[in-house]
PDB file of C-alpha atoms in Angstrom:
ATOM      1  CA  MET Y   1     -12.840  19.269  -2.127  1.00  0.00           C
ATOM      2  CA  ALA Y   2     -10.224  16.807  -0.400  1.00  0.00           C
ATOM      3  CA  THR Y   3      -6.408  17.374   0.686  1.00  0.00           C
ATOM      4  CA  GLU Y   4      -4.554  14.509  -0.934  1.00  0.00           C
ATOM      5  CA  ARG Y   5      -1.094  13.348  -1.378  1.00  0.00           C
ATOM      6  CA  THR Y   6       0.525  12.407  -4.611  1.00  0.00           C
ATOM      7  CA  LEU Y   7       4.049  11.592  -5.865  1.00  0.00           C
ATOM      8  CA  SER Y   8       5.711  13.542  -8.349  1.00  0.00           C
ATOM      9  CA  ILE Y   9       9.123  12.293 -10.035  1.00  0.00           C
ATOM     10  CA  ILE Y  10      11.105  15.135 -12.047  1.00  0.00           C
ATOM     11  CA  LYS Y  11      12.966  12.582 -14.500  1.00  0.00           C
ATOM     12  CA  PRO Y  12      16.739  12.496 -15.528  1.00  0.00           C
ATOM     13  CA  ASP Y  13      16.178  14.551 -18.503  1.00  0.00           C
ATOM     14  CA  ALA Y  14      14.995  17.496 -16.406  1.00  0.00           C
ATOM     15  CA  THR Y  15      17.338  16.999 -13.366  1.00  0.00           C
ATOM     16  CA  ALA Y  16      20.387  16.987 -16.277  1.00  0.00           C
ATOM     17  CA  ARG Y  17      19.329  20.318 -17.537  1.00  0.00           C
ATOM     18  CA  ASN Y  18      18.976  21.878 -13.808  1.00  0.00           C
ATOM     19  CA  LEU Y  19      15.327  22.203 -13.983  1.00  0.00           C
ATOM     20  CA  THR Y  20      14.466  20.850 -10.741  1.00  0.00           C
ATOM     21  CA  GLY Y  21      13.519  24.121  -9.003  1.00  0.00           C
ATOM     22  CA  LYS Y  22      11.789  25.661 -11.739  1.00  0.00           C
ATOM     23  CA  ILE Y  23       9.686  22.544 -11.858  1.00  0.00           C
ATOM     24  CA  ILE Y  24       9.108  22.557  -8.312  1.00  0.00           C
ATOM     25  CA  ALA Y  25       7.607  26.306  -8.861  1.00  0.00           C
ATOM     26  CA  TYR Y  26       4.943  25.041 -10.957  1.00  0.00           C
ATOM     27  CA  PHE Y  27       3.531  22.756  -8.261  1.00  0.00           C
ATOM     28  CA  GLU Y  28       4.052  25.532  -5.662  1.00  0.00           C
ATOM     29  CA  GLN Y  29       2.488  28.257  -7.867  1.00  0.00           C
ATOM     30  CA  GLN Y  30      -0.644  26.320  -8.094  1.00  0.00           C
ATOM     31  CA  ASN Y  31      -0.901  25.433  -4.435  1.00  0.00           C
ATOM     32  CA  LEU Y  32       0.601  22.270  -4.418  1.00  0.00           C
ATOM     33  CA  ARG Y  33       3.123  22.101  -1.562  1.00  0.00           C
ATOM     34  CA  VAL Y  34       6.079  19.779  -1.108  1.00  0.00           C
ATOM     35  CA  ILE Y  35       6.089  17.979   2.007  1.00  0.00           C
ATOM     36  CA  ALA Y  36       9.013  15.452   1.386  1.00  0.00           C
ATOM     37  CA  GLN Y  37      11.643  15.491  -1.125  1.00  0.00           C
ATOM     38  CA  LYS Y  38      14.863  13.569  -1.861  1.00  0.00           C
ATOM     39  CA  ARG Y  39      17.040  12.983  -4.981  1.00  0.00           C
ATOM     40  CA  LEU Y  40      18.389   9.654  -5.934  1.00  0.00           C
ATOM     41  CA  GLN Y  41      19.616   7.376  -8.311  1.00  0.00           C
ATOM     42  CA  LEU Y  42      17.426   4.778  -9.372  1.00  0.00           C
ATOM     43  CA  SER Y  43      18.979   0.860  -9.506  1.00  0.00           C
ATOM     44  CA  ARG Y  44      17.673  -1.119 -12.445  1.00  0.00           C
ATOM     45  CA  ARG Y  45      15.867  -3.278  -9.803  1.00  0.00           C
ATOM     46  CA  GLN Y  46      14.238  -0.110  -8.267  1.00  0.00           C
ATOM     47  CA  ALA Y  47      13.036   1.127 -11.837  1.00  0.00           C
ATOM     48  CA  ARG Y  48      11.579  -2.099 -12.781  1.00  0.00           C
ATOM     49  CA  GLU Y  49       9.739  -2.734  -9.434  1.00  0.00           C
ATOM     50  CA  PHE Y  50       8.347   0.810  -9.644  1.00  0.00           C
ATOM     51  CA  TYR Y  51       7.468   0.612 -13.215  1.00  0.00           C
ATOM     52  CA  ILE Y  52       6.149  -3.075 -13.002  1.00  0.00           C
ATOM     53  CA  VAL Y  53       2.533  -2.131 -14.251  1.00  0.00           C
ATOM     54  CA  HIS Y  54       4.001  -1.420 -17.658  1.00  0.00           C
ATOM     55  CA  LYS Y  55       5.977  -4.781 -17.696  1.00  0.00           C
ATOM     56  CA  ALA Y  56       3.851  -6.017 -20.735  1.00  0.00           C
ATOM     57  CA  ARG Y  57       4.087  -2.927 -22.680  1.00  0.00           C
ATOM     58  CA  PRO Y  58       6.601  -2.665 -25.431  1.00  0.00           C
ATOM     59  CA  PHE Y  59       8.211   0.470 -23.977  1.00  0.00           C
ATOM     60  CA  TYR Y  60       9.157  -1.017 -20.406  1.00  0.00           C
ATOM     61  CA  ASP Y  61      12.552  -1.992 -21.045  1.00  0.00           C
ATOM     62  CA  GLU Y  62      13.434   1.426 -22.737  1.00  0.00           C
ATOM     63  CA  LEU Y  63      11.711   3.114 -19.578  1.00  0.00           C
ATOM     64  CA  VAL Y  64      13.666   1.484 -17.155  1.00  0.00           C
ATOM     65  CA  GLU Y  65      16.973   2.338 -18.950  1.00  0.00           C
ATOM     66  CA  TYR Y  66      16.029   5.778 -19.254  1.00  0.00           C
ATOM     67  CA  MET Y  67      14.954   6.202 -15.564  1.00  0.00           C
ATOM     68  CA  VAL Y  68      18.304   4.789 -14.293  1.00  0.00           C
ATOM     69  CA  SER Y  69      20.090   7.026 -16.751  1.00  0.00           C
ATOM     70  CA  GLY Y  70      20.466   9.801 -13.984  1.00  0.00           C
ATOM     71  CA  PRO Y  71      19.531  11.022 -10.895  1.00  0.00           C
ATOM     72  CA  VAL Y  72      16.060  11.833 -10.203  1.00  0.00           C
ATOM     73  CA  SER Y  73      14.203  14.107  -7.854  1.00  0.00           C
ATOM     74  CA  VAL Y  74      10.948  12.562  -5.797  1.00  0.00           C
ATOM     75  CA  GLN Y  75       8.561  14.706  -3.908  1.00  0.00           C
ATOM     76  CA  VAL Y  76       5.441  14.017  -1.917  1.00  0.00           C
ATOM     77  CA  LEU Y  77       2.670  17.129  -2.938  1.00  0.00           C
ATOM     78  CA  GLU Y  78      -0.077  18.056  -0.870  1.00  0.00           C
ATOM     79  CA  GLY Y  79      -2.993  20.283  -1.479  1.00  0.00           C
ATOM     80  CA  GLU Y  80      -6.869  19.878  -2.758  1.00  0.00           C
ATOM     81  CA  ASN Y  81      -7.087  17.201  -5.257  1.00  0.00           C
ATOM     82  CA  ALA Y  82      -3.507  16.773  -5.722  1.00  0.00           C
ATOM     83  CA  VAL Y  83      -3.500  13.946  -8.099  1.00  0.00           C
ATOM     84  CA  LEU Y  84      -5.628  15.651 -10.739  1.00  0.00           C
ATOM     85  CA  ARG Y  85      -4.000  18.958 -10.133  1.00  0.00           C
ATOM     86  CA  ASN Y  86      -0.292  17.372 -10.362  1.00  0.00           C
ATOM     87  CA  ARG Y  87      -1.712  15.701 -13.621  1.00  0.00           C
ATOM     88  CA  GLU Y  88      -3.170  19.017 -15.137  1.00  0.00           C
ATOM     89  CA  ILE Y  89       0.270  20.874 -14.255  1.00  0.00           C
ATOM     90  CA  MET Y  90       2.284  18.181 -15.799  1.00  0.00           C
ATOM     91  CA  GLY Y  91       0.311  18.098 -19.280  1.00  0.00           C
ATOM     92  CA  ALA Y  92      -0.357  15.463 -21.798  1.00  0.00           C
ATOM     93  CA  THR Y  93       2.613  12.576 -21.791  1.00  0.00           C
ATOM     94  CA  ASP Y  94       3.484  13.493 -25.094  1.00  0.00           C
ATOM     95  CA  PRO Y  95       5.086  17.302 -24.933  1.00  0.00           C
ATOM     96  CA  ALA Y  96       3.747  17.850 -28.649  1.00  0.00           C
ATOM     97  CA  LYS Y  97       0.140  17.784 -27.449  1.00  0.00           C
ATOM     98  CA  ALA Y  98       0.618  19.181 -24.238  1.00  0.00           C
ATOM     99  CA  THR Y  99      -1.188  22.863 -23.267  1.00  0.00           C
ATOM    100  CA  PRO Y 100       1.186  25.846 -22.908  1.00  0.00           C
ATOM    101  CA  GLY Y 101       2.503  26.562 -19.799  1.00  0.00           C
ATOM    102  CA  THR Y 102       2.531  22.692 -18.432  1.00  0.00           C
ATOM    103  CA  ILE Y 103       5.828  20.888 -17.364  1.00  0.00           C
ATOM    104  CA  ARG Y 104       5.922  18.676 -20.053  1.00  0.00           C
ATOM    105  CA  LYS Y 105       5.137  21.562 -22.804  1.00  0.00           C
ATOM    106  CA  ASP Y 106       7.435  23.775 -21.502  1.00  0.00           C
ATOM    107  CA  PHE Y 107      10.253  21.115 -20.415  1.00  0.00           C
ATOM    108  CA  GLY Y 108       9.849  18.073 -22.097  1.00  0.00           C
ATOM    109  CA  GLU Y 109      11.890  16.891 -25.048  1.00  0.00           C
ATOM    110  CA  SER Y 110       9.788  13.953 -26.202  1.00  0.00           C
ATOM    111  CA  ILE Y 111       7.228  11.442 -25.427  1.00  0.00           C
ATOM    112  CA  GLU Y 112      10.028   9.403 -23.863  1.00  0.00           C
ATOM    113  CA  ARG Y 113      11.721  12.388 -22.172  1.00  0.00           C
ATOM    114  CA  ASN Y 114       8.623  14.306 -20.756  1.00  0.00           C
ATOM    115  CA  SER Y 115      10.457  15.647 -17.812  1.00  0.00           C
ATOM    116  CA  ALA Y 116       8.083  14.540 -15.221  1.00  0.00           C
ATOM    117  CA  HIS Y 117       5.935  11.711 -13.752  1.00  0.00           C
ATOM    118  CA  GLY Y 118       2.999  11.968 -11.353  1.00  0.00           C
ATOM    119  CA  SER Y 119       0.480   9.266 -10.147  1.00  0.00           C
ATOM    120  CA  ASP Y 120      -2.470   8.792 -11.899  1.00  0.00           C
ATOM    121  CA  SER Y 121      -5.007   7.943  -9.132  1.00  0.00           C
ATOM    122  CA  LEU Y 122      -5.276   8.217  -5.455  1.00  0.00           C
ATOM    123  CA  GLU Y 123      -4.482   4.431  -4.909  1.00  0.00           C
ATOM    124  CA  ASN Y 124      -1.534   4.513  -6.944  1.00  0.00           C
ATOM    125  CA  ALA Y 125      -0.243   7.751  -5.001  1.00  0.00           C
ATOM    126  CA  LYS Y 126      -0.401   5.921  -1.998  1.00  0.00           C
ATOM    127  CA  ASN Y 127       1.617   3.050  -3.351  1.00  0.00           C
ATOM    128  CA  GLU Y 128       4.338   5.229  -4.956  1.00  0.00           C
ATOM    129  CA  ILE Y 129       4.564   7.369  -2.110  1.00  0.00           C
ATOM    130  CA  ARG Y 130       5.343   4.324   0.096  1.00  0.00           C
ATOM    131  CA  PHE Y 131       7.841   3.377  -2.284  1.00  0.00           C
ATOM    132  CA  PHE Y 132      10.133   6.109  -1.660  1.00  0.00           C
ATOM    133  CA  PHE Y 133       9.143   7.225   1.540  1.00  0.00           C
ATOM    134  CA  SER Y 134       8.904   6.540   4.878  1.00  0.00           C
ATOM    135  CA  ASP Y 135       6.303   8.157   7.103  1.00  0.00           C
ATOM    136  CA  MET Y 136       8.869   9.784   8.803  1.00  0.00           C
ATOM    137  CA  GLU Y 137      10.050  11.614   6.062  1.00  0.00           C
ATOM    138  CA  ILE Y 138       6.705  13.082   5.165  1.00  0.00           C
ATOM    139  CA  VAL Y 139       6.481  16.339   6.862  1.00  0.00           C
ATOM    140  CA  GLY Y 140       3.137  17.938   6.587  1.00  0.00           C
TER     141      GLY Y 140
END
């Protein structure tokens, strides 16, 4: 098994409900360490740039508006197979289809307001981490 790093975003619906600590506990209980973290308010430009891979999709504008609707908490997680582990801990995108005990099942409100984002590949994780963090901010 390889030690990896991945990006996690606790989305506006979860930060509005003060769930940041509870969600981070899910990662830590599954042996993923938070090695960088910050709370911020995305601008429209930042949200559009971050989600550019979805630009052609019909939900792109709604996703951008949602991600700028309130603060987010972004963190770098580190651990064995972190990308896959994070995705397992988050659960299916649609909370109604997510497994009990996952973040999205336990906290997600809808497919759009599903409380968490996680990188979907090691390559995307590297790019997404670089989007939010400098090397100096990541303390492993």
